[in-house]
Tab-separated table of N, CA and C in Angstrom:
chain	number	residue	atom	x	y	z
A	223	MET	N	94.341	-62.137	-75.822
A	223	MET	CA	95.660	-62.033	-76.701
A	223	MET	C	95.434	-61.966	-78.073
A	224	ARG	N	96.389	-61.585	-78.623
A	224	ARG	CA	96.669	-61.560	-80.087
A	224	ARG	C	97.687	-62.127	-80.682
A	225	ILE	N	97.923	-63.089	-81.305
A	225	ILE	CA	99.116	-63.409	-82.063
A	225	ILE	C	98.832	-63.598	-83.402
A	226	PHE	N	99.712	-62.552	-83.768
A	226	PHE	CA	99.813	-62.773	-85.509
A	226	PHE	C	101.473	-63.425	-86.003
A	227	VAL	N	101.070	-64.475	-87.158
A	227	VAL	CA	102.166	-64.859	-87.661
A	227	VAL	C	102.124	-64.621	-88.906
A	228	THR	N	103.247	-64.264	-89.311
A	228	THR	CA	103.483	-64.141	-90.963
A	228	THR	C	104.655	-64.718	-91.642
A	229	GLY	N	104.723	-64.256	-92.517
A	229	GLY	CA	106.177	-65.247	-93.734
A	229	GLY	C	105.894	-65.410	-94.934
A	230	ASN	N	107.027	-65.658	-95.896
A	230	ASN	CA	106.762	-65.717	-97.032
A	230	ASN	C	106.008	-67.099	-97.510
A	231	PRO	N	105.323	-67.294	-98.658
A	231	PRO	CA	104.678	-68.110	-98.828
A	231	PRO	C	105.016	-69.648	-98.747
A	232	GLY	N	104.500	-70.421	-98.647
A	232	GLY	CA	105.297	-71.834	-98.360
A	232	GLY	C	106.214	-72.056	-97.031
A	233	VAL	N	106.194	-70.988	-96.339
A	233	VAL	CA	107.230	-70.923	-95.084
A	233	VAL	C	106.404	-72.009	-93.800
A	234	GLY	N	105.055	-72.456	-94.075
A	234	GLY	CA	104.395	-73.186	-92.995
A	234	GLY	C	103.530	-72.513	-92.082
A	235	LYS	N	103.091	-71.447	-92.236
A	235	LYS	CA	101.949	-70.686	-91.479
A	235	LYS	C	100.663	-71.535	-91.109
A	236	THR	N	100.162	-71.985	-92.558
A	236	THR	CA	98.735	-73.106	-92.457
A	236	THR	C	99.697	-74.400	-91.308
A	237	THR	N	100.517	-74.906	-91.676
A	237	THR	CA	101.033	-76.103	-91.029
A	237	THR	C	101.180	-75.899	-89.425
A	238	LEU	N	101.752	-74.275	-89.162
A	238	LEU	CA	101.687	-73.991	-87.919
A	238	LEU	C	100.632	-74.114	-87.570
A	239	VAL	N	99.462	-73.502	-87.809
A	239	VAL	CA	98.161	-72.987	-87.367
A	239	VAL	C	97.569	-74.479	-86.897
A	240	LEU	N	97.866	-75.288	-87.936
A	240	LEU	CA	97.151	-76.678	-87.939
A	240	LEU	C	97.848	-77.400	-86.667
A	241	LYS	N	98.859	-77.263	-86.343
A	241	LYS	CA	99.580	-78.229	-85.472
A	241	LYS	C	99.507	-77.791	-84.064
A	242	ILE	N	99.146	-76.142	-84.061
A	242	ILE	CA	98.764	-75.298	-83.046
A	242	ILE	C	97.456	-75.990	-82.353
A	243	SER	N	96.669	-75.920	-83.433
A	243	SER	CA	94.932	-76.059	-83.077
A	243	SER	C	95.071	-77.851	-82.528
A	244	GLU	N	95.665	-78.663	-83.436
A	244	GLU	CA	95.612	-80.001	-82.997
A	244	GLU	C	96.257	-80.199	-81.526
A	245	ALA	N	96.716	-79.436	-81.252
A	245	ALA	CA	97.708	-79.599	-79.820
A	245	ALA	C	96.971	-78.902	-78.645
A	246	LEU	N	96.116	-78.130	-78.908
A	246	LEU	CA	95.231	-77.717	-78.236
A	246	LEU	C	94.413	-78.373	-78.323
A	247	ARG	N	93.437	-79.047	-79.220
A	247	ARG	CA	92.672	-79.927	-78.851
A	247	ARG	C	92.608	-81.114	-78.066
A	248	ASP	N	94.192	-81.644	-78.393
A	248	ASP	CA	94.323	-82.717	-77.384
A	248	ASP	C	94.477	-82.324	-75.996
A	249	LYS	N	94.439	-81.511	-75.809
A	249	LYS	CA	94.438	-80.915	-74.274
A	249	LYS	C	93.011	-80.513	-73.788
A	250	GLY	N	91.903	-80.621	-74.961
A	250	GLY	CA	90.763	-80.669	-74.193
A	250	GLY	C	90.403	-79.067	-74.772
A	251	ILE	N	91.002	-78.501	-75.382
A	251	ILE	CA	90.761	-76.814	-75.711
A	251	ILE	C	89.840	-76.719	-76.902
A	252	LYS	N	88.676	-76.016	-76.676
A	252	LYS	CA	88.166	-75.989	-78.075
A	252	LYS	C	88.322	-75.095	-78.710
A	253	VAL	N	88.990	-75.285	-79.686
A	253	VAL	CA	89.401	-74.346	-81.247
A	253	VAL	C	88.034	-74.291	-82.231
A	254	GLY	N	88.119	-73.008	-82.885
A	254	GLY	CA	87.579	-72.359	-83.648
A	254	GLY	C	87.890	-71.810	-84.377
A	255	GLY	N	87.301	-71.250	-85.642
A	255	GLY	CA	87.884	-70.483	-87.192
A	255	GLY	C	88.012	-71.502	-88.314
A	256	PHE	N	88.990	-70.578	-89.080
A	256	PHE	CA	89.155	-71.597	-90.452
A	256	PHE	C	90.745	-71.491	-91.079
A	257	THR	N	91.114	-72.793	-91.695
A	257	THR	CA	92.116	-72.598	-92.439
A	257	THR	C	92.030	-72.400	-93.850
A	258	THR	N	92.962	-72.203	-94.698
A	258	THR	CA	93.034	-72.029	-96.167
A	258	THR	C	94.134	-72.810	-96.474
A	259	ARG	N	94.161	-73.372	-97.912
A	259	ARG	CA	95.383	-74.255	-98.255
A	259	ARG	C	95.328	-73.774	-99.916
A	260	GLU	N	96.336	-73.816	-100.320
A	260	GLU	CA	96.481	-73.608	-101.683
A	260	GLU	C	96.322	-74.858	-102.677
A	261	VAL	N	95.616	-74.984	-104.035
A	261	VAL	CA	95.164	-76.020	-104.309
A	261	VAL	C	96.399	-75.919	-105.734
A	262	ARG	N	96.903	-77.064	-105.971
A	262	ARG	CA	97.771	-77.284	-107.309
A	262	ARG	C	97.307	-78.193	-108.106
A	263	GLU	N	97.774	-77.791	-109.157
A	263	GLU	CA	97.109	-78.895	-110.526
A	263	GLU	C	98.285	-78.744	-111.274
A	264	ARG	N	98.774	-80.073	-111.668
A	264	ARG	CA	100.177	-80.127	-112.359
A	264	ARG	C	101.498	-79.189	-111.921
A	265	GLY	N	101.615	-79.088	-110.522
A	265	GLY	CA	102.665	-78.271	-110.497
A	265	GLY	C	102.400	-76.818	-110.113
A	266	ARG	N	101.319	-76.330	-110.566
A	266	ARG	CA	100.786	-74.923	-110.773
A	266	ARG	C	99.554	-74.487	-109.805
A	267	ARG	N	99.764	-73.430	-109.204
A	267	ARG	CA	98.898	-72.939	-108.042
A	267	ARG	C	97.589	-72.692	-108.711
A	268	VAL	N	96.468	-73.206	-108.907
A	268	VAL	CA	94.996	-72.835	-109.157
A	268	VAL	C	93.990	-72.230	-108.452
A	269	GLY	N	94.787	-72.246	-107.287
A	269	GLY	CA	93.342	-71.938	-106.194
A	269	GLY	C	93.182	-72.002	-104.843
A	270	PHE	N	92.577	-71.872	-103.959
A	270	PHE	CA	92.370	-71.710	-102.736
A	270	PHE	C	91.313	-72.348	-101.859
A	271	LYS	N	91.309	-73.214	-101.016
A	271	LYS	CA	90.249	-73.597	-100.569
A	271	LYS	C	90.169	-73.283	-98.878
A	272	ILE	N	88.956	-73.206	-98.622
A	272	ILE	CA	89.001	-72.585	-96.943
A	272	ILE	C	88.206	-73.837	-96.335
A	273	LYS	N	88.400	-74.031	-94.977
A	273	LYS	CA	87.588	-75.141	-94.036
A	273	LYS	C	87.514	-74.802	-92.870
A	274	ALA	N	86.590	-75.022	-92.302
A	274	ALA	CA	86.002	-74.408	-90.864
A	274	ALA	C	86.927	-75.771	-89.978
A	275	LEU	N	87.290	-75.033	-88.991
A	275	LEU	CA	88.041	-75.895	-88.037
A	275	LEU	C	87.020	-77.166	-87.308
A	276	ASP	N	86.075	-76.346	-86.618
A	276	ASP	CA	85.340	-77.114	-85.993
A	276	ASP	C	84.017	-77.999	-86.819
A	277	THR	N	83.741	-77.620	-87.602
A	277	THR	CA	82.742	-78.714	-88.563
A	277	THR	C	83.538	-79.589	-89.693
A	278	GLY	N	84.707	-79.180	-90.155
A	278	GLY	CA	85.194	-79.274	-91.401
A	278	GLY	C	84.499	-79.399	-93.021
A	279	GLU	N	83.478	-78.330	-92.639
A	279	GLU	CA	83.079	-78.156	-93.907
A	279	GLU	C	84.068	-77.366	-94.812
A	280	GLU	N	84.060	-77.615	-96.153
A	280	GLU	CA	85.208	-77.107	-96.927
A	280	GLU	C	84.167	-76.273	-98.215
A	281	GLY	N	85.252	-75.670	-98.580
A	281	GLY	CA	84.558	-74.874	-99.840
A	281	GLY	C	85.830	-73.858	-100.664
A	282	THR	N	85.718	-73.232	-101.827
A	282	THR	CA	86.407	-72.763	-102.479
A	282	THR	C	86.536	-71.200	-101.983
A	283	LEU	N	87.989	-70.805	-101.673
A	283	LEU	CA	87.887	-69.381	-101.119
A	283	LEU	C	88.238	-68.444	-102.778
A	284	ALA	N	88.931	-69.021	-103.566
A	284	ALA	CA	89.146	-68.453	-104.405
A	284	ALA	C	90.035	-69.461	-105.453
A	285	TRP	N	89.708	-68.759	-106.987
A	285	TRP	CA	90.426	-69.995	-108.003
A	285	TRP	C	90.525	-69.037	-109.136
A	286	ALA	N	91.756	-69.852	-110.041
A	286	ALA	CA	92.348	-68.894	-111.153
A	286	ALA	C	90.715	-68.843	-112.230
A	287	GLY	N	90.365	-67.448	-112.441
A	287	GLY	CA	89.393	-67.450	-113.906
A	287	GLY	C	88.077	-67.395	-113.292
A	288	LEU	N	87.698	-67.786	-111.887
A	288	LEU	CA	86.524	-67.737	-111.293
A	288	LEU	C	85.844	-66.332	-111.294
A	289	ASP	N	84.330	-66.443	-111.622
A	289	ASP	CA	83.997	-64.737	-111.302
A	289	ASP	C	83.758	-64.499	-110.283
A	290	GLY	N	83.900	-63.183	-109.869
A	290	GLY	CA	84.013	-62.521	-108.065
A	290	GLY	C	84.932	-61.606	-108.544
A	291	PRO	N	85.162	-60.876	-107.302
A	291	PRO	CA	85.910	-59.784	-106.998
A	291	PRO	C	87.806	-60.445	-107.226
A	292	ARG	N	88.390	-59.840	-107.930
A	292	ARG	CA	89.748	-60.247	-108.524
A	292	ARG	C	90.763	-59.654	-107.507
A	293	VAL	N	91.627	-60.741	-107.109
A	293	VAL	CA	92.924	-60.707	-106.735
A	293	VAL	C	93.786	-61.379	-107.486
A	294	GLY	N	94.791	-60.569	-107.939
A	294	GLY	CA	95.563	-61.229	-109.484
A	294	GLY	C	94.624	-61.852	-110.124
A	295	LYS	N	95.006	-63.416	-110.642
A	295	LYS	CA	94.356	-64.199	-111.505
A	295	LYS	C	93.068	-64.649	-110.632
A	296	TYR	N	93.072	-64.314	-109.552
A	296	TYR	CA	92.207	-65.394	-108.828
A	296	TYR	C	91.031	-64.816	-108.684
A	297	GLY	N	89.737	-65.364	-109.091
A	297	GLY	CA	88.531	-64.675	-108.535
A	297	GLY	C	88.045	-64.807	-107.273
A	298	VAL	N	87.651	-64.322	-106.040
A	298	VAL	CA	87.318	-64.527	-104.501
A	298	VAL	C	85.615	-65.133	-104.572
A	299	ASN	N	85.522	-66.153	-104.139
A	299	ASN	CA	84.429	-66.656	-103.919
A	299	ASN	C	83.633	-66.271	-102.579
A	300	LEU	N	82.925	-65.109	-102.813
A	300	LEU	CA	82.418	-64.603	-101.392
A	300	LEU	C	81.420	-65.371	-100.842
A	301	GLN	N	80.562	-66.126	-101.550
A	301	GLN	CA	79.662	-66.811	-100.582
A	301	GLN	C	80.155	-68.095	-99.688
A	302	ASP	N	81.551	-68.820	-100.260
A	302	ASP	CA	81.988	-69.695	-99.302
A	302	ASP	C	83.133	-68.961	-98.600
A	303	LEU	N	83.480	-68.154	-98.738
A	303	LEU	CA	84.289	-67.003	-97.742
A	303	LEU	C	83.301	-66.723	-96.609
A	304	ASN	N	82.151	-66.307	-97.069
A	304	ASN	CA	81.163	-65.799	-95.836
A	304	ASN	C	80.412	-66.779	-95.373
A	305	GLU	N	79.817	-67.778	-95.938
A	305	GLU	CA	79.033	-68.959	-95.178
A	305	GLU	C	80.042	-70.061	-94.638
A	306	ILE	N	81.366	-70.483	-95.062
A	306	ILE	CA	82.331	-71.030	-94.308
A	306	ILE	C	83.140	-70.275	-93.142
A	307	GLY	N	83.817	-69.379	-94.197
A	307	GLY	CA	84.866	-68.642	-92.970
A	307	GLY	C	84.241	-67.830	-91.785
A	308	VAL	N	83.501	-66.812	-92.437
A	308	VAL	CA	82.766	-65.980	-91.382
A	308	VAL	C	82.100	-66.637	-90.191
A	309	GLU	N	81.522	-67.374	-91.319
A	309	GLU	CA	80.512	-68.364	-90.094
A	309	GLU	C	81.237	-68.963	-89.034
A	310	ALA	N	82.579	-69.505	-89.614
A	310	ALA	CA	83.324	-70.286	-88.175
A	310	ALA	C	83.966	-69.229	-87.284
A	311	VAL	N	84.055	-68.272	-87.945
A	311	VAL	CA	84.592	-67.179	-87.177
A	311	VAL	C	83.992	-66.902	-85.637
A	312	GLU	N	82.534	-66.659	-86.430
A	312	GLU	CA	81.672	-65.931	-85.413
A	312	GLU	C	81.215	-67.362	-84.640
A	313	ARG	N	80.976	-68.435	-84.960
A	313	ARG	CA	80.827	-69.549	-83.965
A	313	ARG	C	81.798	-70.044	-83.265
A	314	ALA	N	83.080	-69.591	-83.417
A	314	ALA	CA	84.422	-69.419	-82.782
A	314	ALA	C	84.313	-68.457	-81.518
A	315	LEU	N	83.676	-67.427	-81.555
A	315	LEU	CA	83.883	-66.124	-80.625
A	315	LEU	C	82.766	-66.308	-79.820
A	316	ARG	N	81.396	-67.453	-80.356
A	316	ARG	CA	80.592	-67.677	-79.489
A	316	ARG	C	81.101	-68.731	-78.759
A	317	GLU	N	81.378	-69.628	-79.169
A	317	GLU	CA	81.368	-71.226	-78.541
A	317	GLU	C	82.947	-71.847	-77.975
A	318	ALA	N	83.914	-70.981	-78.990
A	318	ALA	CA	85.202	-71.945	-78.847
A	318	ALA	C	86.071	-71.087	-77.648
A	319	ASP	N	87.009	-71.638	-77.127
A	319	ASP	CA	88.381	-71.059	-76.572
A	319	ASP	C	89.184	-70.268	-77.199
A	320	VAL	N	89.341	-70.880	-78.419
A	320	VAL	CA	90.666	-70.026	-78.950
A	320	VAL	C	90.002	-69.912	-80.632
A	321	VAL	N	90.447	-68.523	-81.271
A	321	VAL	CA	89.742	-68.087	-82.413
A	321	VAL	C	90.980	-68.221	-83.490
A	322	ILE	N	90.834	-69.043	-84.445
A	322	ILE	CA	91.872	-69.369	-85.524
A	322	ILE	C	91.910	-68.770	-86.814
A	323	ILE	N	92.150	-68.073	-87.368
A	323	ILE	CA	92.005	-67.091	-88.561
A	323	ILE	C	93.395	-67.213	-89.636
A	324	ASP	N	93.224	-68.247	-90.695
A	324	ASP	CA	94.261	-68.398	-91.299
A	324	ASP	C	93.971	-68.120	-93.191
A	325	GLU	N	93.769	-67.001	-93.771
A	325	GLU	CA	94.623	-66.257	-93.108
A	325	GLU	C	93.987	-64.802	-93.547
A	326	ILE	N	94.561	-63.613	-92.864
A	326	ILE	CA	94.161	-62.249	-93.242
A	326	ILE	C	94.956	-61.699	-94.268
A	327	GLY	N	94.162	-61.296	-95.670
A	327	GLY	CA	94.922	-60.812	-96.585
A	327	GLY	C	94.016	-60.420	-97.571
A	328	ALA	N	94.221	-59.721	-98.880
A	328	ALA	CA	93.690	-58.991	-99.844
A	328	ALA	C	92.289	-60.205	-100.055
A	329	MET	N	92.214	-61.397	-100.377
A	329	MET	CA	91.321	-62.157	-100.635
A	329	MET	C	90.196	-62.051	-99.584
A	330	GLU	N	90.487	-62.596	-98.557
A	330	GLU	CA	89.647	-62.502	-97.362
A	330	GLU	C	88.969	-61.151	-97.345
A	331	PHE	N	89.887	-59.737	-97.377
A	331	PHE	CA	89.443	-58.546	-97.123
A	331	PHE	C	88.268	-58.044	-98.554
A	332	LYS	N	88.218	-59.063	-99.393
A	332	LYS	CA	87.076	-58.620	-100.471
A	332	LYS	C	85.724	-58.535	-99.843
A	333	SER	N	85.746	-59.059	-98.548
A	333	SER	CA	83.972	-59.471	-98.239
A	333	SER	C	84.137	-58.826	-96.580
A	334	LYS	N	83.019	-58.211	-97.195
A	334	LYS	CA	83.034	-56.860	-95.517
A	334	LYS	C	82.558	-57.513	-94.288
A	335	LYS	N	81.720	-58.657	-94.862
A	335	LYS	CA	81.634	-59.227	-93.416
A	335	LYS	C	82.796	-60.048	-92.846
A	336	PHE	N	84.019	-60.267	-93.679
A	336	PHE	CA	85.055	-61.176	-93.086
A	336	PHE	C	85.940	-59.927	-92.489
A	337	ALA	N	85.933	-58.749	-92.751
A	337	ALA	CA	86.475	-57.310	-92.225
A	337	ALA	C	85.837	-57.093	-90.790
A	338	GLU	N	84.612	-57.488	-90.907
A	338	GLU	CA	83.717	-57.312	-89.483
A	338	GLU	C	84.164	-58.406	-88.430
A	339	ALA	N	84.247	-59.516	-89.031
A	339	ALA	CA	84.222	-60.758	-88.181
A	339	ALA	C	85.882	-60.549	-87.672
A	340	VAL	N	86.874	-60.165	-88.436
A	340	VAL	CA	88.219	-60.164	-87.888
A	340	VAL	C	87.900	-58.912	-86.623
A	341	GLU	N	87.535	-57.853	-86.986
A	341	GLU	CA	87.638	-56.919	-85.988
A	341	GLU	C	87.010	-57.268	-84.523
A	342	LYS	N	85.907	-58.093	-84.946
A	342	LYS	CA	85.447	-58.621	-83.597
A	342	LYS	C	86.551	-59.598	-82.871
A	343	ALA	N	87.194	-60.463	-83.734
A	343	ALA	CA	87.894	-61.335	-82.942
A	343	ALA	C	89.339	-60.542	-82.544
A	344	ILE	N	89.585	-59.614	-82.953
A	344	ILE	CA	90.749	-58.726	-82.437
A	344	ILE	C	89.971	-58.113	-81.185
A	345	GLU	N	88.854	-57.731	-81.134
A	345	GLU	CA	88.570	-56.638	-79.785
A	345	GLU	C	88.148	-57.797	-78.793
A	346	SER	N	87.993	-59.192	-79.083
A	346	SER	CA	87.272	-59.946	-78.495
A	346	SER	C	88.498	-60.619	-77.267
A	347	GLU	N	87.622	-60.920	-76.046
A	347	GLU	CA	88.609	-61.313	-74.924
A	347	GLU	C	89.366	-62.831	-75.024
A	348	LYS	N	88.664	-63.337	-76.065
A	348	LYS	CA	89.220	-64.761	-76.263
A	348	LYS	C	90.296	-64.602	-77.085
A	349	PRO	N	91.444	-65.483	-77.183
A	349	PRO	CA	92.997	-65.553	-77.765
A	349	PRO	C	92.414	-65.674	-78.934
A	350	LEU	N	93.285	-65.016	-80.055
A	350	LEU	CA	93.348	-65.008	-81.533
A	350	LEU	C	94.708	-65.303	-81.726
A	351	LEU	N	94.788	-66.713	-83.053
A	351	LEU	CA	95.923	-66.881	-83.375
A	351	LEU	C	95.523	-66.642	-85.249
A	352	ALA	N	96.324	-65.814	-85.609
A	352	ALA	CA	95.758	-65.323	-87.169
A	352	ALA	C	96.954	-65.215	-87.564
A	353	ALA	N	97.123	-65.858	-89.147
A	353	ALA	CA	98.093	-65.814	-90.329
A	353	ALA	C	97.809	-64.457	-90.808
A	354	LEU	N	98.994	-63.840	-90.960
A	354	LEU	CA	98.721	-62.647	-91.847
A	354	LEU	C	99.369	-62.804	-93.309
A	355	HIS	N	98.886	-61.980	-94.498
A	355	HIS	CA	99.480	-62.042	-95.490
A	355	HIS	C	100.756	-61.233	-95.521
A	356	ARG	N	101.778	-61.491	-95.673
A	356	ARG	CA	103.003	-60.422	-95.758
A	356	ARG	C	102.723	-58.809	-96.066
A	357	ARG	N	101.779	-58.742	-96.821
A	357	ARG	CA	101.777	-57.095	-97.401
A	357	ARG	C	100.701	-56.664	-96.385
A	358	TRP	N	100.194	-57.483	-95.251
A	358	TRP	CA	99.037	-57.124	-94.649
A	358	TRP	C	99.428	-56.669	-92.971
A	359	VAL	N	101.018	-57.237	-92.947
A	359	VAL	CA	101.676	-56.957	-91.889
A	359	VAL	C	101.788	-55.425	-91.170
A	360	ASP	N	101.614	-54.446	-91.579
A	360	ASP	CA	101.725	-52.988	-91.334
A	360	ASP	C	100.172	-52.597	-90.490
A	361	ARG	N	99.191	-53.221	-91.334
A	361	ARG	CA	97.949	-53.054	-90.573
A	361	ARG	C	97.487	-53.645	-89.545
A	362	PHE	N	98.257	-54.426	-89.145
A	362	PHE	CA	98.041	-55.154	-87.790
A	362	PHE	C	99.248	-55.569	-86.804
A	363	LYS	N	100.301	-55.177	-87.255
A	363	LYS	CA	101.481	-55.353	-86.348
A	363	LYS	C	101.073	-54.633	-84.887
A	364	ASP	N	100.278	-53.590	-84.756
A	364	ASP	CA	100.443	-52.927	-83.648
A	364	ASP	C	99.034	-53.458	-82.803
A	365	ARG	N	98.569	-54.734	-83.220
A	365	ARG	CA	97.370	-55.043	-82.537
A	365	ARG	C	97.407	-56.364	-81.967
A	366	GLY	N	98.509	-56.620	-81.658
A	366	GLY	CA	99.327	-57.940	-80.838
A	366	GLY	C	100.514	-58.183	-81.199
A	367	LYS	N	100.899	-59.594	-80.838
A	367	LYS	CA	102.051	-60.065	-81.039
A	367	LYS	C	102.437	-60.364	-82.462
A	368	LEU	N	103.931	-60.282	-83.215
A	368	LEU	CA	103.863	-60.478	-84.508
A	368	LEU	C	104.950	-61.539	-84.655
A	369	TYR	N	105.037	-62.657	-85.015
A	369	TYR	CA	106.003	-63.515	-85.196
A	369	TYR	C	106.077	-63.503	-87.026
A	370	VAL	N	107.261	-63.434	-87.168
A	370	VAL	CA	107.856	-63.507	-88.519
A	370	VAL	C	108.325	-65.104	-88.835
A	371	LEU	N	107.591	-66.001	-89.450
A	371	LEU	CA	108.039	-67.147	-89.333
A	371	LEU	C	109.239	-67.585	-90.803
A	372	THR	N	109.856	-68.308	-90.246
A	372	THR	CA	111.104	-68.646	-91.308
A	372	THR	C	111.093	-70.142	-91.335
A	373	VAL	N	111.669	-70.859	-92.116
A	373	VAL	CA	112.073	-72.336	-92.015
A	373	VAL	C	112.861	-72.658	-91.007
A	374	GLU	N	114.020	-71.783	-90.805
A	374	GLU	CA	114.733	-71.887	-89.425
A	374	GLU	C	113.923	-71.910	-88.134
A	375	ASN	N	113.049	-71.058	-87.839
A	375	ASN	CA	112.311	-70.648	-87.036
A	375	ASN	C	111.111	-71.123	-86.547
A	376	ARG	N	110.488	-72.053	-87.418
A	376	ARG	CA	109.070	-72.086	-87.451
A	376	ARG	C	108.814	-73.314	-86.190
A	377	GLU	N	110.039	-74.055	-86.084
A	377	GLU	CA	109.544	-75.394	-84.501
A	377	GLU	C	109.760	-74.396	-83.598
A	378	LYS	N	110.545	-73.743	-83.113
A	378	LYS	CA	110.602	-72.720	-82.140
A	378	LYS	C	109.554	-71.676	-82.063
A	379	VAL	N	109.101	-71.276	-82.991
A	379	VAL	CA	108.078	-70.264	-82.956
A	379	VAL	C	106.567	-71.310	-82.576
A	380	ARG	N	106.219	-72.349	-83.182
A	380	ARG	CA	105.436	-73.158	-82.773
A	380	ARG	C	105.124	-73.462	-81.533
A	381	GLU	N	106.177	-73.668	-80.786
A	381	GLU	CA	106.625	-74.259	-79.210
A	381	GLU	C	106.120	-72.996	-78.532
A	382	GLU	N	106.474	-71.978	-78.870
A	382	GLU	CA	106.685	-70.438	-77.878
A	382	GLU	C	105.037	-70.098	-78.105
A	383	ILE	N	104.541	-70.222	-79.418
A	383	ILE	CA	103.036	-69.593	-79.445
A	383	ILE	C	102.002	-70.850	-78.593
A	384	LEU	N	102.514	-71.920	-78.561
A	384	LEU	CA	101.504	-72.931	-78.251
A	384	LEU	C	101.591	-72.750	-76.750
A	385	LEU	N	102.677	-72.203	-75.890
A	385	LEU	CA	103.096	-72.159	-74.708
A	385	LEU	C	102.347	-70.754	-74.335
A	386	GLU	N	102.502	-69.850	-74.943
A	386	GLU	CA	101.448	-68.816	-74.450
A	386	GLU	C	100.245	-68.917	-74.583
A	387	LEU	N	99.680	-69.601	-75.532
A	387	LEU	CA	98.186	-70.011	-75.202
A	387	LEU	C	97.958	-70.869	-73.941
A	388	LEU	N	98.662	-71.789	-74.173
A	388	LEU	CA	98.176	-72.661	-72.712
A	388	LEU	C	98.392	-72.080	-71.331
A	389	LYS	N	99.329	-71.197	-71.350
A	389	LYS	CA	99.392	-69.740	-70.191
A	389	LYS	C	98.319	-69.459	-70.201
A	390	GLU	N	97.469	-68.476	-71.248
A	390	GLU	CA	96.663	-67.844	-71.426
A	390	GLU	C	95.301	-68.671	-70.972
A	391	LEU	N	95.475	-69.860	-71.282
A	391	LEU	CA	94.001	-70.571	-71.384
A	391	LEU	C	93.987	-71.296	-70.104
A	392	LYS	N	94.924	-71.409	-68.872
A	392	LYS	CA	95.235	-71.787	-67.989
A	392	LYS	C	93.831	-71.869	-66.852
A	393	GLY	N	93.330	-70.613	-67.193
A	393	GLY	CA	91.784	-70.641	-66.300
A	393	GLY	C	90.872	-71.200	-66.902
A	394	ILE	N	90.653	-71.776	-67.779
A	394	ILE	CA	89.661	-72.441	-68.328
A	394	ILE	C	89.095	-73.586	-67.739
């Protein structure tokens, strides 16, 4: 089972992923992978953090003006992406019941190791929940079920995805 969620910036993709991972944990299901979140200073976005769901380890995914591969004004921190994000996905593939990747997009694909980890997760028998940057939908839409999140449907979509995952995991 592969579930992809996309939508405009700020619509709640990361919040949805976090709420679903929390609900799964509450039912004794082991969740792994990572989330990202934007960082704002004085109302302006200056970068993105990355956090492993299992260990809580956090680092910098990208930052305005940072040295590294560029995506717009942001430099991607390949070290933290690989050591936190990729490692979290690989641990999830070995140890978790559900793999979560938030998000799949241009910043993350600056890492060859990340691209390989995503492919392993998609090919795995383990359920995958991944947030897709809206510009990457065409690349993944045929590889699983795609939900387009809006402010109006996000609660309904969250409930539907949670039910699908729980049904899939019933045999655990």
